[in-house]
Coordinates of C-alpha atoms in Angstrom, one line a residue:
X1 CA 108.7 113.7 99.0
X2 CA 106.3 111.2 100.2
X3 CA 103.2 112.0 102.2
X4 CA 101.6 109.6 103.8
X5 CA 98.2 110.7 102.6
X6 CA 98.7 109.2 99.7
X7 CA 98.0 105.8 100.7
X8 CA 94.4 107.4 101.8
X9 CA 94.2 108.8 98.0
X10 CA 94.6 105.1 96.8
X11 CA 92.4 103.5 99.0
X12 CA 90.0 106.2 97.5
X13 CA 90.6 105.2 94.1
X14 CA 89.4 101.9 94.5
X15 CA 86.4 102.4 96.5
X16 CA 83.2 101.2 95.0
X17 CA 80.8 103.5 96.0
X18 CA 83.9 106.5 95.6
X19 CA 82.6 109.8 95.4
X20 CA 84.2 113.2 94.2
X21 CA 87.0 114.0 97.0
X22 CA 88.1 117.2 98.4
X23 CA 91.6 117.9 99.6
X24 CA 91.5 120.3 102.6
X25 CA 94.5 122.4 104.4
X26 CA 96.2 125.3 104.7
X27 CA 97.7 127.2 102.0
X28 CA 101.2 125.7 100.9
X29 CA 101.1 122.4 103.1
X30 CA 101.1 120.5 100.3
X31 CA 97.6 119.6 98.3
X32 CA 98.6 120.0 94.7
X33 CA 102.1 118.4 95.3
X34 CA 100.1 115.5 96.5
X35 CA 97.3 115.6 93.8
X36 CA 100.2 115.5 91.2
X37 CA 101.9 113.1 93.1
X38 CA 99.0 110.7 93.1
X39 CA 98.2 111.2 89.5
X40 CA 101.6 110.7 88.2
X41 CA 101.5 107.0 90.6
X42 CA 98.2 105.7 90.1
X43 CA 96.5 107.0 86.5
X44 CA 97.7 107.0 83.0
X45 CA 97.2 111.0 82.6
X46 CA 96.1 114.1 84.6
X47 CA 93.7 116.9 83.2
X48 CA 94.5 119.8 85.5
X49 CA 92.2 123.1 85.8
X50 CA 93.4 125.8 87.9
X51 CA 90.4 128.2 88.2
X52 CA 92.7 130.9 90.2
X53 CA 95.0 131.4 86.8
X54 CA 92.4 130.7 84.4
X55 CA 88.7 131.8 86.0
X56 CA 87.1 131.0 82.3
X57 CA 87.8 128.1 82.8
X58 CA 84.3 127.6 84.9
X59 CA 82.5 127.9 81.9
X60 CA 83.1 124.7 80.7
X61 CA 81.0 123.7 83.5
X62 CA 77.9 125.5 83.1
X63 CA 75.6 123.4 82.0
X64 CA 76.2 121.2 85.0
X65 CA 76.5 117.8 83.0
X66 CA 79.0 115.8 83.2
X67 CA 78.1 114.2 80.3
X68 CA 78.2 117.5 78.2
X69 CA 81.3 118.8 80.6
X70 CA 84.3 116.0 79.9
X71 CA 83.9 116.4 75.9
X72 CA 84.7 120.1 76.5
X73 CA 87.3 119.5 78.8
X74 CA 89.0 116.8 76.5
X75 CA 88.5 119.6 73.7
X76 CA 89.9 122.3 75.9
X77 CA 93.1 120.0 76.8
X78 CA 93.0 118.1 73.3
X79 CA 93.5 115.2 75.5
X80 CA 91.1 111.7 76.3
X81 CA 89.2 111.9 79.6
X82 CA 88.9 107.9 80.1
X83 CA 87.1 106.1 83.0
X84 CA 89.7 104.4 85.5
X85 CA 92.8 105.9 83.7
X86 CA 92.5 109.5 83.9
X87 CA 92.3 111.9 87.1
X88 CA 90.3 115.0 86.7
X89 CA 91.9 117.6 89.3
X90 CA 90.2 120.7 90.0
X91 CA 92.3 123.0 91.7
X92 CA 91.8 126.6 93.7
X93 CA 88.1 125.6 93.3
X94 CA 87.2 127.9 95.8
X95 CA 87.0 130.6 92.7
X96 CA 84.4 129.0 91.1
X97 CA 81.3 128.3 93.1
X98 CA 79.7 126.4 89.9
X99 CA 82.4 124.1 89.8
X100 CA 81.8 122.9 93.5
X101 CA 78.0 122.5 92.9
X102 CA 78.6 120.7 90.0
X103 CA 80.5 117.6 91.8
X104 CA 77.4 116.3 93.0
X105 CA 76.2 115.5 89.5
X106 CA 79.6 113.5 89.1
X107 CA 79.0 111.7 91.5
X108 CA 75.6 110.8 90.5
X109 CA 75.7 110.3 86.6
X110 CA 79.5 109.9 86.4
X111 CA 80.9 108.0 89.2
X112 CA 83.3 106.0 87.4
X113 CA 85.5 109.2 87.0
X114 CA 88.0 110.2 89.7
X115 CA 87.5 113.8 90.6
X116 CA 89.5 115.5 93.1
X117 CA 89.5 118.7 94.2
X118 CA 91.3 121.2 96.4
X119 CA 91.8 124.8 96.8
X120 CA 93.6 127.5 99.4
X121 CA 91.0 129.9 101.3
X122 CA 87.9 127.0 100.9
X123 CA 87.5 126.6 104.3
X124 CA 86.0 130.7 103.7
X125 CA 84.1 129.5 100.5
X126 CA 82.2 126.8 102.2
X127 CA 80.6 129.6 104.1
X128 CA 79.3 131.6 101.3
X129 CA 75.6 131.5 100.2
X130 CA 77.1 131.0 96.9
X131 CA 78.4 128.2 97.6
X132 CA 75.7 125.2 97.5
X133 CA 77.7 122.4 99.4
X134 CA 76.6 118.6 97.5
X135 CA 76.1 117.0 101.0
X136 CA 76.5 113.7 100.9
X137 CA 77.9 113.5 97.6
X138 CA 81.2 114.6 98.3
X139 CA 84.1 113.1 100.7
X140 CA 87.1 115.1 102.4
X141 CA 90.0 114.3 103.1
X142 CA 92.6 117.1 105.5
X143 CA 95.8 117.8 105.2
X144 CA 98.4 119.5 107.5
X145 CA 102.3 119.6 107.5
X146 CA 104.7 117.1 106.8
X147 CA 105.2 114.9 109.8
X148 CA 108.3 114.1 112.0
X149 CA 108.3 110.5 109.9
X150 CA 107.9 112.5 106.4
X151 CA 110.8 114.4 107.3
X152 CA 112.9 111.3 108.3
X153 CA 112.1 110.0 104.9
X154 CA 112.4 112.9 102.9
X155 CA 116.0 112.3 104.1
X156 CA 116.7 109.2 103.2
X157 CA 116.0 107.7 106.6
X158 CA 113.3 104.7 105.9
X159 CA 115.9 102.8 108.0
X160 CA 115.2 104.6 111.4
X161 CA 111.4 105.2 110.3
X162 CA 110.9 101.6 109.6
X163 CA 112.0 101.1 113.3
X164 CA 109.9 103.7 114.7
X165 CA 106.8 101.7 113.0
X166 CA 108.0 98.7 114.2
X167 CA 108.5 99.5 117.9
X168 CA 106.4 97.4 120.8
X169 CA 106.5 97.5 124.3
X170 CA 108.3 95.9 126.5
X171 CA 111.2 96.3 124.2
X172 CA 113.6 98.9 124.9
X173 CA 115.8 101.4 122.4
X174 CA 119.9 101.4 123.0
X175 CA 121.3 104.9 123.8
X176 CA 123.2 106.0 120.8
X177 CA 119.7 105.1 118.7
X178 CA 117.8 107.3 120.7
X179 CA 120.2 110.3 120.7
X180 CA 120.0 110.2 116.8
X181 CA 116.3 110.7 117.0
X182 CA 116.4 113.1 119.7
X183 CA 119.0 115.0 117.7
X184 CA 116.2 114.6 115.0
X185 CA 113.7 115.6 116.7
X186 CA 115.5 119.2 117.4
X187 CA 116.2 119.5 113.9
X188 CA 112.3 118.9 113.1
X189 CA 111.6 121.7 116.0
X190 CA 113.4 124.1 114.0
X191 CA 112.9 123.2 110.4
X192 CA 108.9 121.7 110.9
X193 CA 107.1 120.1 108.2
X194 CA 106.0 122.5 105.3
X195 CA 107.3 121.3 102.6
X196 CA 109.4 123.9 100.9
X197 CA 111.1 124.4 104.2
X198 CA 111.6 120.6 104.5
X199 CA 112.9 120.5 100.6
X200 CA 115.5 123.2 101.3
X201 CA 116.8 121.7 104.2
X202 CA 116.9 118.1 102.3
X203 CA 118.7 119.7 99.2
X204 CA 120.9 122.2 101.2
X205 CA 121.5 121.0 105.1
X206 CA 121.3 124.8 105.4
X207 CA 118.8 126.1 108.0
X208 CA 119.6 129.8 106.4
X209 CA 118.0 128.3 102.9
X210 CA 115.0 126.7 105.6
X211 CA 114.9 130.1 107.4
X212 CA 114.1 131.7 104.2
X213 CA 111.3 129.5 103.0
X214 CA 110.2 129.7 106.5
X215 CA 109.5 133.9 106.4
X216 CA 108.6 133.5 102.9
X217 CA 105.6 131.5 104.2
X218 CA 105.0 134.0 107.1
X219 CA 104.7 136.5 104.5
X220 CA 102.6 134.3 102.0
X221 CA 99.9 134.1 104.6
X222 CA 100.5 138.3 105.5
X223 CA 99.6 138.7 102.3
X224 CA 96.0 136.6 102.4
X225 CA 95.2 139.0 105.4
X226 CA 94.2 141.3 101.9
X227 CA 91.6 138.5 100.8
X228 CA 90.1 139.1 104.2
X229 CA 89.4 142.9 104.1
X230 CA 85.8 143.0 104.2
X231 CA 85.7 140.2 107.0
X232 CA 87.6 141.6 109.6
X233 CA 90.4 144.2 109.7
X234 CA 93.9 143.2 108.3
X235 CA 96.2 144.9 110.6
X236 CA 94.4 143.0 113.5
X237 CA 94.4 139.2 111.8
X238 CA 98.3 140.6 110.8
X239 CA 98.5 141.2 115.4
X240 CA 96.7 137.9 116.0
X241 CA 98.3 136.5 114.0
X242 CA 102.0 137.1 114.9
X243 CA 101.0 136.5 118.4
X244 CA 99.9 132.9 118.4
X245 CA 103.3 131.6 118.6
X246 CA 104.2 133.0 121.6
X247 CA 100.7 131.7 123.3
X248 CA 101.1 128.5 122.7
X249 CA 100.5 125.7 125.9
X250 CA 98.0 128.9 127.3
X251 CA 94.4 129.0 127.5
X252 CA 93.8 132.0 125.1
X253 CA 92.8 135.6 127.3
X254 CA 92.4 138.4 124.4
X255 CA 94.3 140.8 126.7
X256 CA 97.1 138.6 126.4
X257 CA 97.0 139.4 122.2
X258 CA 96.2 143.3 122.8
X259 CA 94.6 144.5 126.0
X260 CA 93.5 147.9 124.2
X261 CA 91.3 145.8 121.7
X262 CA 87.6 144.8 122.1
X263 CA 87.7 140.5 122.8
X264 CA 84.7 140.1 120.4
X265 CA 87.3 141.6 117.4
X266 CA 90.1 139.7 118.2
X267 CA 87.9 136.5 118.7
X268 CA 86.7 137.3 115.1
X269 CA 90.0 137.5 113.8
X270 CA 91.1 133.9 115.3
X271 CA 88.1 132.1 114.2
X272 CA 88.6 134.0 110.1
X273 CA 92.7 132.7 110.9
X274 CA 91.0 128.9 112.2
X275 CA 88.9 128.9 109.1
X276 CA 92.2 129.2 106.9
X277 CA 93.6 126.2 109.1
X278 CA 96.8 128.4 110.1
X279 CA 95.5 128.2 114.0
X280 CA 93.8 125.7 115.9
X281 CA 91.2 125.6 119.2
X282 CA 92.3 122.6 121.3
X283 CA 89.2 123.6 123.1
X284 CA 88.9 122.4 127.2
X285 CA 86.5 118.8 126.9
X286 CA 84.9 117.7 130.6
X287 CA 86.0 114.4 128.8
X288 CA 83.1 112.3 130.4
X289 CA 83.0 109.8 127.4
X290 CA 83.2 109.9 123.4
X291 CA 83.1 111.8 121.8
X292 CA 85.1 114.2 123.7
X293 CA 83.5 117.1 121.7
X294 CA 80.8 116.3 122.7
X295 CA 81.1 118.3 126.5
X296 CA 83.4 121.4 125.1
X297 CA 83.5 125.2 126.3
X298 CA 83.5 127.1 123.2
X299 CA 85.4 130.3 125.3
X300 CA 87.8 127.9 127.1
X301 CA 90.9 126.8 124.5
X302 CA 94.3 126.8 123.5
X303 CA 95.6 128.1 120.5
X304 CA 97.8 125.8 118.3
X305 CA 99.5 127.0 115.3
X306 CA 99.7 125.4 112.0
X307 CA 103.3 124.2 112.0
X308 CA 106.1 124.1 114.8
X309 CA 109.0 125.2 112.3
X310 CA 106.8 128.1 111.3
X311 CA 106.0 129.1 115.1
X312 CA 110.1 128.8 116.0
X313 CA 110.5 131.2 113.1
X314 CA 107.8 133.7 114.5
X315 CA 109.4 133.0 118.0
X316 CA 112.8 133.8 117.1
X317 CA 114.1 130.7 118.0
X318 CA 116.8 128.9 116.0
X319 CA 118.5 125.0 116.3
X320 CA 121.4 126.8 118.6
X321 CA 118.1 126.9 121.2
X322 CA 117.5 123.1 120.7
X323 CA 120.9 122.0 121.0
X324 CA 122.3 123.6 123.7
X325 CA 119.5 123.2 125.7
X326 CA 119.7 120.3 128.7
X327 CA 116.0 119.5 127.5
X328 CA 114.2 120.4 124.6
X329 CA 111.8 121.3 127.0
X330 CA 113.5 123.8 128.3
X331 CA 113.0 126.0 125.2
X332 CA 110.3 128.3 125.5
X333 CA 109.0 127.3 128.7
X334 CA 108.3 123.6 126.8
X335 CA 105.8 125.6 124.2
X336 CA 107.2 124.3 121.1
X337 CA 107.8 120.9 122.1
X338 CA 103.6 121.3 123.4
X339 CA 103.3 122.4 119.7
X340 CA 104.8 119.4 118.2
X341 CA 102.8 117.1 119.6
X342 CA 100.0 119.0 119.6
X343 CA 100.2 119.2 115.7
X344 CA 101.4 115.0 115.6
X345 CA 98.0 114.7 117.5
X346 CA 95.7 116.6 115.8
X347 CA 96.7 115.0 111.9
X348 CA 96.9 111.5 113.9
X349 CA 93.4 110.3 112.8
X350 CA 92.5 108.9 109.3
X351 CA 92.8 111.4 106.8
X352 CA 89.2 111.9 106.1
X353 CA 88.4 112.7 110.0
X354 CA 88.2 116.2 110.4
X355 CA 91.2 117.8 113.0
X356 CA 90.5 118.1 116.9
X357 CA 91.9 118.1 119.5
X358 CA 91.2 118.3 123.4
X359 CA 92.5 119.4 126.8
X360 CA 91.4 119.2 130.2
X361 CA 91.3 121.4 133.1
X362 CA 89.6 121.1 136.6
X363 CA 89.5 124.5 138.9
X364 CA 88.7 124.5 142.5
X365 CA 90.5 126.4 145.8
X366 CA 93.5 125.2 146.1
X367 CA 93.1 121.7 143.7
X368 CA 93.8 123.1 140.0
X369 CA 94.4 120.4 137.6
X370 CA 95.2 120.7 133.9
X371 CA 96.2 117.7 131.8
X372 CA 98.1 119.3 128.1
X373 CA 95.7 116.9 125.9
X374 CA 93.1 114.7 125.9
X375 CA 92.6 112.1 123.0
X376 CA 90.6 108.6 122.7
X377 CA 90.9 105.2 121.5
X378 CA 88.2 103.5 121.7
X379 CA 86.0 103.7 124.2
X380 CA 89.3 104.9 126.8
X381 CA 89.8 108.7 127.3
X382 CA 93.6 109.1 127.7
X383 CA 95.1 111.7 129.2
X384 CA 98.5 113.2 127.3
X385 CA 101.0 115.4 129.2
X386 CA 103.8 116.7 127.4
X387 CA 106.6 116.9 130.3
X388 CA 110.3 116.7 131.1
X389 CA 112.7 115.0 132.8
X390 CA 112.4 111.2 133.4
X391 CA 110.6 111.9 137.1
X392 CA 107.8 113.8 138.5
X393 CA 104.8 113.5 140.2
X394 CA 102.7 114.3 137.5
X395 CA 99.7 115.1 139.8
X396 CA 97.3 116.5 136.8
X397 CA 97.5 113.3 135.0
X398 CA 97.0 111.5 138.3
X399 CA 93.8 113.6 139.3
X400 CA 92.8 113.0 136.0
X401 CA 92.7 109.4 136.4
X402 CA 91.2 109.4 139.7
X403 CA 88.3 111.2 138.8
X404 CA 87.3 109.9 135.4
X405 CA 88.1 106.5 136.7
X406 CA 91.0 105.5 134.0
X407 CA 93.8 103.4 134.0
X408 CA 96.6 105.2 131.4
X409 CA 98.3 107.7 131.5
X410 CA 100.7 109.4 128.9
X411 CA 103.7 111.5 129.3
X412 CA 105.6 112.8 126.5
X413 CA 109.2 113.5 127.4
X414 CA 113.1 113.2 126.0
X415 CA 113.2 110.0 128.3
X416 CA 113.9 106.4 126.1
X417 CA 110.1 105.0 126.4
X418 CA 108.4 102.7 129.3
X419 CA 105.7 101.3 130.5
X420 CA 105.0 100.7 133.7
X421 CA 102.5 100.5 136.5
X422 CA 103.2 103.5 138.8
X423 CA 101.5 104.4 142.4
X424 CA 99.3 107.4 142.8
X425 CA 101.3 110.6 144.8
X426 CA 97.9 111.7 145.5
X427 CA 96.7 112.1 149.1
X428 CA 95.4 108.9 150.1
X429 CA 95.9 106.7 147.2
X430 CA 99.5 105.4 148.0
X431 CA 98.4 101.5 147.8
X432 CA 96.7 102.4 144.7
X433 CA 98.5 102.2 140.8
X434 CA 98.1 103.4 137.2
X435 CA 99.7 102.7 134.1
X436 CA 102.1 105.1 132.7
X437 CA 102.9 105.3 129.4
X438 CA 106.2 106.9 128.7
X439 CA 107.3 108.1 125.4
X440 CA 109.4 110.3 123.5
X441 CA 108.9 113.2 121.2
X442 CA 109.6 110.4 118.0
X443 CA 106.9 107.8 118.8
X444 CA 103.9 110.4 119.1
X445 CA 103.0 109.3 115.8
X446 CA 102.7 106.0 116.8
X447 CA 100.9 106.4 120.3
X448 CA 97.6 105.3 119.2
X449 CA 98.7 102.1 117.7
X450 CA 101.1 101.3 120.9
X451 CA 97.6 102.1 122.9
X452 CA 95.7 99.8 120.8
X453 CA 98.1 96.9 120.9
X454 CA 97.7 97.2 124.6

């Protein structure tokens, strides 16, 4: 199945001044598919170490030496390790600390070998004091789910992606056309983008094959609660956990997870499942300028889960929901469409960008605003609410714009897309206009370049 990040992999290849590169993201989204992938494309062999199955295997790099480490890697494998043809891919590095430290030295006596590595968990490792981090001599690159265009193409569609990619306002999208990528879109909603859920619905069309991959994934990550014993308790990451998916599109109150439990556990808990990348803090951004980090309340978020197929798993929810529904907004109160673009936004950066993602909220008597995201290009700060129908007054965007003085506006609906210069509905500003941007659910991928063009 083709990942996109691939193309960031060969760019990486032919850097001159490349450095050893590490493959982050959650457990099962993918790394080691892609790794393969990438080797089997782009080099004449693979040496593969796997220091979870084989934890010996960190002696060979004891001595810290490249120079003395390849020869007994090439013994070890009885294979050539040759500059510019051969991809040396550590995986599940996280369970050897001596391994990690070690890149540095490849990337100063041995640059003209491609090392990559990746490894479930690492975000924890990084944290250890065993761990000595080469900074500056290493690059990263993240990895989340397979996205709404992966999943087209993973079913043969390069057809309808190819249009997606290709799309430019003022033009507009016939009827029937969009109803096929709507009707996508709910099957997306439902099956999401890990990829053994997106493989069995590929091979199968069966969502009770996808279902199953689906809870055997839930269960996967269950069972790393284990790993996490003596950092916090497992029955409560196992609670946090299962309650995400029904949060989503809230800013996050701990008595909403378990009103008997102490906030500063259950805060623990989050940030242990946030290290793992299986939840996210869109945290609220006073969005003043760039970066929008820069002005963020660490206690004021929203939760985002890894993956929307996985959260209508944990929600119960199946495509009978989708489909019958006037507007996939309707489902859930709108939460799991707010979760699909949430997730298209936060992997909609270069790959070697770490994830983030903002909101924005303004509270005062009788004047509460909250736009649903926040994201920039540029210099602009645009405000992105995920809404239905083809009306509304959208007054959160509006204030938005009034008060940080911009000019677009995006809403995310089921609507075919527009753009268009629309008057304020705010008190007093009737002679005044904004541009909205209108889209729906299948061109969030492609927001920032349609903002750019503009």
């Amino acid at each position: 199945m083709f990942r996109a990040a691939i193309c960031d992999l060969k760019n990486w290849q032919t850097k001159p001044k490349r450095k050893p590169l590490v493959v982050r993201g959650a457990r099962q989204v993918g790394k080691t598919y892609l790794i393969r992938q990438f080797g089997h494309e782009c080099f004449h062999n693979t040496v593969e170490l796997n220091f979870e199955r084989q934890p010996e295997l960190a002696q060979l790099f004891a001595s810290k030496d490249p120079n003395q480490i390849l020869p007994l890697i090439e013994l070890q494998y009885n294979t050539a390790i040759n500059p510019g043809e051969t991809l040396l891919f550590l995986d599940e590095i996280q369970a050897a600390p001596q391994v990690f430290e070690a890149l540095r030295y490849f990337f100063e006596e041995r640059p003209d070998i491609h090392v990559i590595a990746a490894g479930s968990l690492l975000e924890f490792a990084l944290t250890e004091p065993s761990f000595a981090v080469p900074v500056g001599r290493i690059e990263y690159q993240y990895l989340g789910p397979m996205t709404f265009e992966e999943f087209l193409l993973a079913q043969g569609k390069e057809r309808l992606v190819s249009f997606i990619r290709s799309f430019e306002f003022p033009a507009t999208i016939p009827d029937p056309l969009h109803r096929q990528l709507m009707d996508a879109v709910r099957e997306y909603l439902v099956v999401g983008g890990m990829p053994a859920s997106v493989f069995a619905y590929t091979r199968s069309e069966s969502l009770v094959d996808t279902e199953s991959e689906k809870q055997s994934i839930l269960e996967t990550f269950a069972e790393d609660f284990g790993k996490y014993a003596r950092r916090a308790d497992p029955d409560r990451l196992r609670k946090v956990f299962t309650r995400l998916p029904l949060l989503i599109g809230q800013r996050l109150k701990y008595a909403h997870i378990d009103r008997d439990d102490q906030a500063r556990n259950l805060a623990h808990a989050l940030s242990l499942l946030c290290k793992a990348l299986v939840a996210w803090r869109v945290h609220h951004s006073a969005c003043n300028g760039v970066p929008l980090r820069a002005e963020i309340k660490e206690t004021v978020f929203k939760p985002l889960f890894l993956d929307v197929g996985l959260m209508s798993s944990a929600c119960g929810l199946n495509l009978l929901d989708f489909t019958n529904a006037t507007d996939v907004l309707q489902v859930n109160q709108g939460s799991v469409c707010e979760q699909f673009v949430g997730q298209h936004l936060l992997y909609g950066q270069p790959s070697f960008v770490r994830p983030e993602l903002f909101f924005w909220t303004r509270e005062k008597p009788s004047s509460n605003a909250e736009v649903d995201y926040a994201i920039s290009v540029g210099t602009k700060i645009i405000p992105v609410e995920v809404k239905a129908g083809k009306t509304g007054t959208l007054k959160s965007l509006q204030v938005f714009l009034k008060t940080k003085a911009q000019k677009i506006g995006v809403r995310v609906n089921s609507a075919p897309p527009t753009w268009h210069t629309a008057s304020y509905a705010l008190p007093g500003m009737a002679d005044q206009s904004f541009e909205l941007v209108s889209i729906p659910f299948y061109l969030v991928e492609q927001l920032r370049r349609l903002l750019g063009e503009k």
